[in-house]
Amino acid sequence: MRRFFLVLVLALFVTGLAVSGGKKEAATTDDAAGLTLWTWKIAMAPGFEAAGRLFEEATGNRVTVEAFSPDETYRQRVIAAANSGDLPDVINWWAARGLGFENTLVNLNDRVTDDFRARFGATAFNNSIVRDRDVRNWASDPQTSSVVLGLQAGDIHQIPLDVGGFFTIYANNDILREVGLEDTVPESFEQFVEFAAAAARGTNRAGFVFAGGLSDVYYNWMGRAVEASYLGVETSVGLINRQEKMSDPENIKPLLAFEEMVKADVLLRGSIAMNIDEADQAFAAGQAAYLLGGSFTFGQLSAMGMDVSNVSSFAVPLLEGSRHDQFLRNSFTLTALAISASSPNQDAAWALVEFLTADPVGAVALANDAYILPAANLGGHTNQLIPVLQNMYDGFSDEPNVVTLVDNHPDSIGRRAEWGELYNDMQRIITGDLTAREVAARFDANAAAEAAGGN
Amino acid sequence: MISRRKVKETVAGYLFCLPAILLFLSVGLYSVLFSVFLSFHNWAGVDFAGTARFVGLDNFRYFLFGGSAINTRIFFLGLFNNIRIGFFTIFFVIPIALGLAFMVTNTKRSGALRTVYFLPLVASGVGIFYVWRGLFGAFGFLNRMFSALGLEFLVVREGLLGNPRTAIIGVIITTVWAGIPGTMILYYAGLASIDETLYEAAEIDGASKVKTLWYITWPLLKPITIIIIIHELNKAFQMFENIWVLTGGGPGGATDVVGTLVFKNAFELQRYGLATAMGWSVFVLTLGLSLLSMKLFRSETN
């Protein structure tokens, strides 16, 4: 009897090992495939599910959406799954070039034809297609991984899903009314600071709030537009390429303007330690007259319970004397969809990706439930977007703004380590530990030291 | 001659240990050896065999010897933060924990006190550090309390964690707070294990309380103190959780420690080789300090 139980236990053990260790059986056909999609955007999950149901009705392929939060968890989950060959069929990821795990994704070069690209906005693929300059810049950076070094110009591993734009100031007209500035768009950066200061003086609130706890938010959401508009494309690219000095009397002016804004005491106390949600919450709670945000902020404020009927928005104001006197808001791709190279249902997965990204029916269904702006060119379907999305969609210009021109400049080497230090140092301007001139000098010294080190 | 029974017992003993040994070899030792190997490679995290690139000592050169001037400076600033957090933690935790251990040992309400003092040990770290973050905020409890008490000079306008000069103080306060219960347990156990007859003999010899404390209690607690110092140093060099929640390494990188730099390089920049090299550099330092402490410990006990 004892031997019988021993054999039974052993048999169960061996069976268990076989089951758990066995490879997944690859499906031989895509007919009625069950597809799995991963995302880290919890708020987008209902949209994926709504569009997934439409996709199932049309194709018979069921879509399972799995969302993992926060960002760090999702990154690790995807990297771990990529290592073990367990990636889902479709992966939602930040739209970028040089992801580092392209070797586990399907190369979509053949699928993305000119006709397919024509179904998207003009700049939608800017973040997805590897360019010559990317290949050149990666080769010159000693920390570039082999996967990225193996990419070639023209490679595409992601299809744009949603677009958005930063460089937006939100105004609380209830607060601004108290100082007679409701619905008044400042004509310059200097006037914006004046308005914010007036609001701070005339009400019991702060003038301006942004997520100062994240060192790069001010620069990437506002500072770049102010700087590039003032300096122009060539000088801005010169700063990136280490040919220009930040401490140059002209080049330092955007940084000095930032310092003046800080000195005007318009920032909400504690904003230096705030993340994006906390800054949005502070604005939604009526603690500041202006908020720095993006196209995605409006939905966030509404979700936080703010009465958004008295909130208006405008593009970031520019410095007086800027070479570009108008800043057009361009959209750029925020997130994209990729297909796992280990998916047994690659054709069905492509059909789903196409439906969610390029097909106006799928894109609109997703957008309306996920509160995102589709990357697809919606054409006559734009009016099917909910009004708030439709307004934002129409607010973007197709003409490239100065920041887009800088970002896509063919000679740019890309921002290197000195920029990360600049963002940190700008936090120290807020806290009064560094002046703008000191920050500029440190930036120049850092850039020179990195260049000398071959980085 | 060894009996057959003895051999069987020995074999059985090893067989019982085998699962644990296999687990350690497959998970523990493998991951340690792999991470050493990884520190000499450039790797983005996926398919090591197919994509890792051997770079020799370049990763170490990058952040230790000025390969990247910025990253070298950031690394040593992070290391300096580890050291000062470790120093101040030890400086404050030991006397506070020892005092509390005395209190708990010599009071009738020791059960209730123990529960209160051990709370930080059982509470969820991330949750509690979020509470601390709120307390240290610009409009948090700390600033409000100082204002209410008329101590305006102690109010930090942006909050304790919002100023590069004071943020590290907030980190140290939470580290001390989190370190007290574990240290107190060790001292409590140490105090309980001291032979009562030693105190009785001292009392008969007319020794004062202070002398008893200095010549009996403290020497007998020295080995525990050295263990605590090693433990706190290790914790300081592996610090990550509270800083990530409290400041994320900011503002302006003022509270970055090696742990946050490792995390940023590995999980945000996908530079796993570089991150591992940073981790091993700190390990070597911690190992050196631990060996030194152990040597001190041995000479003390001898």
PDB file of C-alpha atoms in Angstrom, chain A residues 196-313:
ATOM      1  CA  ALA A 196      -0.013  84.613 -12.061  1.00  0.00           C
ATOM      2  CA  ALA A 197       1.536  87.050  -9.602  1.00  0.00           C
ATOM      3  CA  ALA A 198      -1.614  89.175  -9.668  1.00  0.00           C
ATOM      4  CA  ALA A 199      -3.724  86.112  -8.955  1.00  0.00           C
ATOM      5  CA  ALA A 200      -1.428  85.144  -6.093  1.00  0.00           C
ATOM      6  CA  ARG A 201      -1.579  88.652  -4.619  1.00  0.00           C
ATOM      7  CA  GLY A 202      -5.271  89.228  -5.164  1.00  0.00           C
ATOM      8  CA  THR A 203      -6.587  85.892  -3.996  1.00  0.00           C
ATOM      9  CA  ASN A 204      -5.620  83.561  -1.238  1.00  0.00           C
ATOM     10  CA  ARG A 205      -4.229  81.088  -3.776  1.00  0.00           C
ATOM     11  CA  ALA A 206      -1.041  80.439  -5.690  1.00  0.00           C
ATOM     12  CA  GLY A 207      -0.505  81.691  -9.212  1.00  0.00           C
ATOM     13  CA  PHE A 208       0.862  78.579 -10.865  1.00  0.00           C
ATOM     14  CA  VAL A 209       1.383  74.885 -10.173  1.00  0.00           C
ATOM     15  CA  PHE A 210       3.158  72.068 -11.950  1.00  0.00           C
ATOM     16  CA  ALA A 211       4.649  68.706 -11.004  1.00  0.00           C
ATOM     17  CA  GLY A 212       7.950  70.087  -9.748  1.00  0.00           C
ATOM     18  CA  GLY A 213       8.830  66.838  -8.016  1.00  0.00           C
ATOM     19  CA  LEU A 214       9.557  65.317 -11.422  1.00  0.00           C
ATOM     20  CA  SER A 215      12.636  67.171 -12.506  1.00  0.00           C
ATOM     21  CA  ASP A 216      11.951  67.173 -16.252  1.00  0.00           C
ATOM     22  CA  VAL A 217       8.278  68.148 -16.269  1.00  0.00           C
ATOM     23  CA  TYR A 218       8.755  71.920 -16.472  1.00  0.00           C
ATOM     24  CA  TYR A 219      11.347  71.687 -19.209  1.00  0.00           C
ATOM     25  CA  ASN A 220       9.609  69.068 -21.329  1.00  0.00           C
ATOM     26  CA  TRP A 221       6.120  70.483 -20.969  1.00  0.00           C
ATOM     27  CA  MET A 222       6.898  74.191 -21.153  1.00  0.00           C
ATOM     28  CA  GLY A 223      10.595  75.125 -21.093  1.00  0.00           C
ATOM     29  CA  ARG A 224      11.418  73.529 -24.438  1.00  0.00           C
ATOM     30  CA  ALA A 225       8.753  75.579 -26.187  1.00  0.00           C
ATOM     31  CA  VAL A 226       9.925  78.809 -24.535  1.00  0.00           C
ATOM     32  CA  GLU A 227      13.580  78.061 -25.277  1.00  0.00           C
ATOM     33  CA  ALA A 228      13.196  76.857 -28.872  1.00  0.00           C
ATOM     34  CA  SER A 229      10.844  79.692 -29.772  1.00  0.00           C
ATOM     35  CA  TYR A 230      13.236  82.279 -28.349  1.00  0.00           C
ATOM     36  CA  LEU A 231      16.488  80.828 -29.670  1.00  0.00           C
ATOM     37  CA  GLY A 232      15.247  79.364 -32.924  1.00  0.00           C
ATOM     38  CA  VAL A 233      15.855  75.902 -34.331  1.00  0.00           C
ATOM     39  CA  GLU A 234      19.554  76.143 -35.191  1.00  0.00           C
ATOM     40  CA  THR A 235      20.669  77.534 -31.822  1.00  0.00           C
ATOM     41  CA  SER A 236      18.512  75.028 -29.960  1.00  0.00           C
ATOM     42  CA  VAL A 237      20.055  72.169 -31.914  1.00  0.00           C
ATOM     43  CA  GLY A 238      23.471  73.747 -31.290  1.00  0.00           C
ATOM     44  CA  LEU A 239      22.819  73.476 -27.541  1.00  0.00           C
ATOM     45  CA  ILE A 240      21.919  69.817 -27.934  1.00  0.00           C
ATOM     46  CA  ASN A 241      24.980  69.207 -30.099  1.00  0.00           C
ATOM     47  CA  ARG A 242      27.297  70.998 -27.621  1.00  0.00           C
ATOM     48  CA  GLN A 243      28.216  73.643 -30.182  1.00  0.00           C
ATOM     49  CA  GLU A 244      26.434  76.420 -28.291  1.00  0.00           C
ATOM     50  CA  LYS A 245      26.904  77.529 -24.686  1.00  0.00           C
ATOM     51  CA  MET A 246      23.938  77.828 -22.375  1.00  0.00           C
ATOM     52  CA  SER A 247      25.788  80.641 -20.589  1.00  0.00           C
ATOM     53  CA  ASP A 248      25.869  82.748 -23.744  1.00  0.00           C
ATOM     54  CA  PRO A 249      24.092  86.063 -22.918  1.00  0.00           C
ATOM     55  CA  GLU A 250      21.325  85.337 -25.434  1.00  0.00           C
ATOM     56  CA  ASN A 251      21.033  81.594 -24.847  1.00  0.00           C
ATOM     57  CA  ILE A 252      20.589  81.986 -21.107  1.00  0.00           C
ATOM     58  CA  LYS A 253      17.490  84.180 -21.387  1.00  0.00           C
ATOM     59  CA  PRO A 254      14.907  81.365 -21.211  1.00  0.00           C
ATOM     60  CA  LEU A 255      16.606  80.109 -18.050  1.00  0.00           C
ATOM     61  CA  LEU A 256      16.666  83.636 -16.602  1.00  0.00           C
ATOM     62  CA  ALA A 257      12.956  83.941 -17.376  1.00  0.00           C
ATOM     63  CA  PHE A 258      12.344  80.738 -15.433  1.00  0.00           C
ATOM     64  CA  GLU A 259      14.300  82.174 -12.521  1.00  0.00           C
ATOM     65  CA  GLU A 260      12.269  85.395 -12.686  1.00  0.00           C
ATOM     66  CA  MET A 261       9.078  83.367 -12.544  1.00  0.00           C
ATOM     67  CA  VAL A 262      10.339  81.587  -9.432  1.00  0.00           C
ATOM     68  CA  LYS A 263      11.342  84.903  -7.841  1.00  0.00           C
ATOM     69  CA  ALA A 264       7.892  86.338  -8.578  1.00  0.00           C
ATOM     70  CA  ASP A 265       6.663  83.849  -5.975  1.00  0.00           C
ATOM     71  CA  VAL A 266       3.855  82.534  -8.140  1.00  0.00           C
ATOM     72  CA  LEU A 267       4.449  78.823  -7.560  1.00  0.00           C
ATOM     73  CA  LEU A 268       2.248  76.887  -5.201  1.00  0.00           C
ATOM     74  CA  ARG A 269       4.140  76.079  -2.031  1.00  0.00           C
ATOM     75  CA  GLY A 270       5.267  72.472  -2.044  1.00  0.00           C
ATOM     76  CA  SER A 271       4.978  72.045  -5.788  1.00  0.00           C
ATOM     77  CA  ILE A 272       8.683  71.140  -5.847  1.00  0.00           C
ATOM     78  CA  ALA A 273       7.764  67.825  -4.222  1.00  0.00           C
ATOM     79  CA  MET A 274       4.598  67.143  -6.233  1.00  0.00           C
ATOM     80  CA  ASN A 275       4.047  64.474  -8.852  1.00  0.00           C
ATOM     81  CA  ILE A 276       1.663  64.963 -11.784  1.00  0.00           C
ATOM     82  CA  ASP A 277      -1.431  63.708  -9.985  1.00  0.00           C
ATOM     83  CA  GLU A 278      -0.721  65.862  -6.943  1.00  0.00           C
ATOM     84  CA  ALA A 279      -0.286  68.987  -9.065  1.00  0.00           C
ATOM     85  CA  ASP A 280      -3.529  68.245 -10.934  1.00  0.00           C
ATOM     86  CA  GLN A 281      -5.302  67.648  -7.634  1.00  0.00           C
ATOM     87  CA  ALA A 282      -4.041  70.949  -6.236  1.00  0.00           C
ATOM     88  CA  PHE A 283      -5.365  72.782  -9.291  1.00  0.00           C
ATOM     89  CA  ALA A 284      -8.648  70.839  -9.219  1.00  0.00           C
ATOM     90  CA  ALA A 285      -9.014  71.827  -5.564  1.00  0.00           C
ATOM     91  CA  GLY A 286      -8.675  75.505  -6.516  1.00  0.00           C
ATOM     92  CA  GLN A 287      -5.269  76.057  -4.936  1.00  0.00           C
ATOM     93  CA  ALA A 288      -3.702  77.717  -7.991  1.00  0.00           C
ATOM     94  CA  ALA A 289      -4.854  79.936 -10.844  1.00  0.00           C
ATOM     95  CA  TYR A 290      -2.826  78.211 -13.566  1.00  0.00           C
ATOM     96  CA  LEU A 291      -1.703  74.628 -14.155  1.00  0.00           C
ATOM     97  CA  LEU A 292       0.872  73.276 -16.585  1.00  0.00           C
ATOM     98  CA  GLY A 293      -0.447  70.238 -18.408  1.00  0.00           C
ATOM     99  CA  GLY A 294      -1.126  68.483 -21.654  1.00  0.00           C
ATOM    100  CA  SER A 295      -4.073  67.455 -23.755  1.00  0.00           C
ATOM    101  CA  PHE A 296      -4.632  64.545 -21.360  1.00  0.00           C
ATOM    102  CA  THR A 297      -4.960  66.832 -18.307  1.00  0.00           C
ATOM    103  CA  PHE A 298      -8.500  67.994 -19.007  1.00  0.00           C
ATOM    104  CA  GLY A 299      -9.984  64.511 -18.600  1.00  0.00           C
ATOM    105  CA  GLN A 300      -7.915  64.075 -15.466  1.00  0.00           C
ATOM    106  CA  LEU A 301      -9.305  67.281 -13.913  1.00  0.00           C
ATOM    107  CA  SER A 302     -12.815  66.225 -14.749  1.00  0.00           C
ATOM    108  CA  ALA A 303     -12.226  62.780 -13.247  1.00  0.00           C
ATOM    109  CA  MET A 304     -10.995  64.491 -10.088  1.00  0.00           C
ATOM    110  CA  GLY A 305     -14.377  66.138  -9.696  1.00  0.00           C
ATOM    111  CA  MET A 306     -13.453  69.634 -10.825  1.00  0.00           C
ATOM    112  CA  ASP A 307     -16.126  71.727 -12.467  1.00  0.00           C
ATOM    113  CA  VAL A 308     -14.278  72.126 -15.756  1.00  0.00           C
ATOM    114  CA  SER A 309     -16.831  74.527 -17.243  1.00  0.00           C
ATOM    115  CA  ASN A 310     -14.798  77.393 -15.786  1.00  0.00           C
ATOM    116  CA  VAL A 311     -11.455  76.072 -16.933  1.00  0.00           C
ATOM    117  CA  SER A 312      -9.896  77.388 -20.110  1.00  0.00           C
ATOM    118  CA  SER A 313      -6.614  76.523 -21.766  1.00  0.00           C
TER     119      SER A 313
END
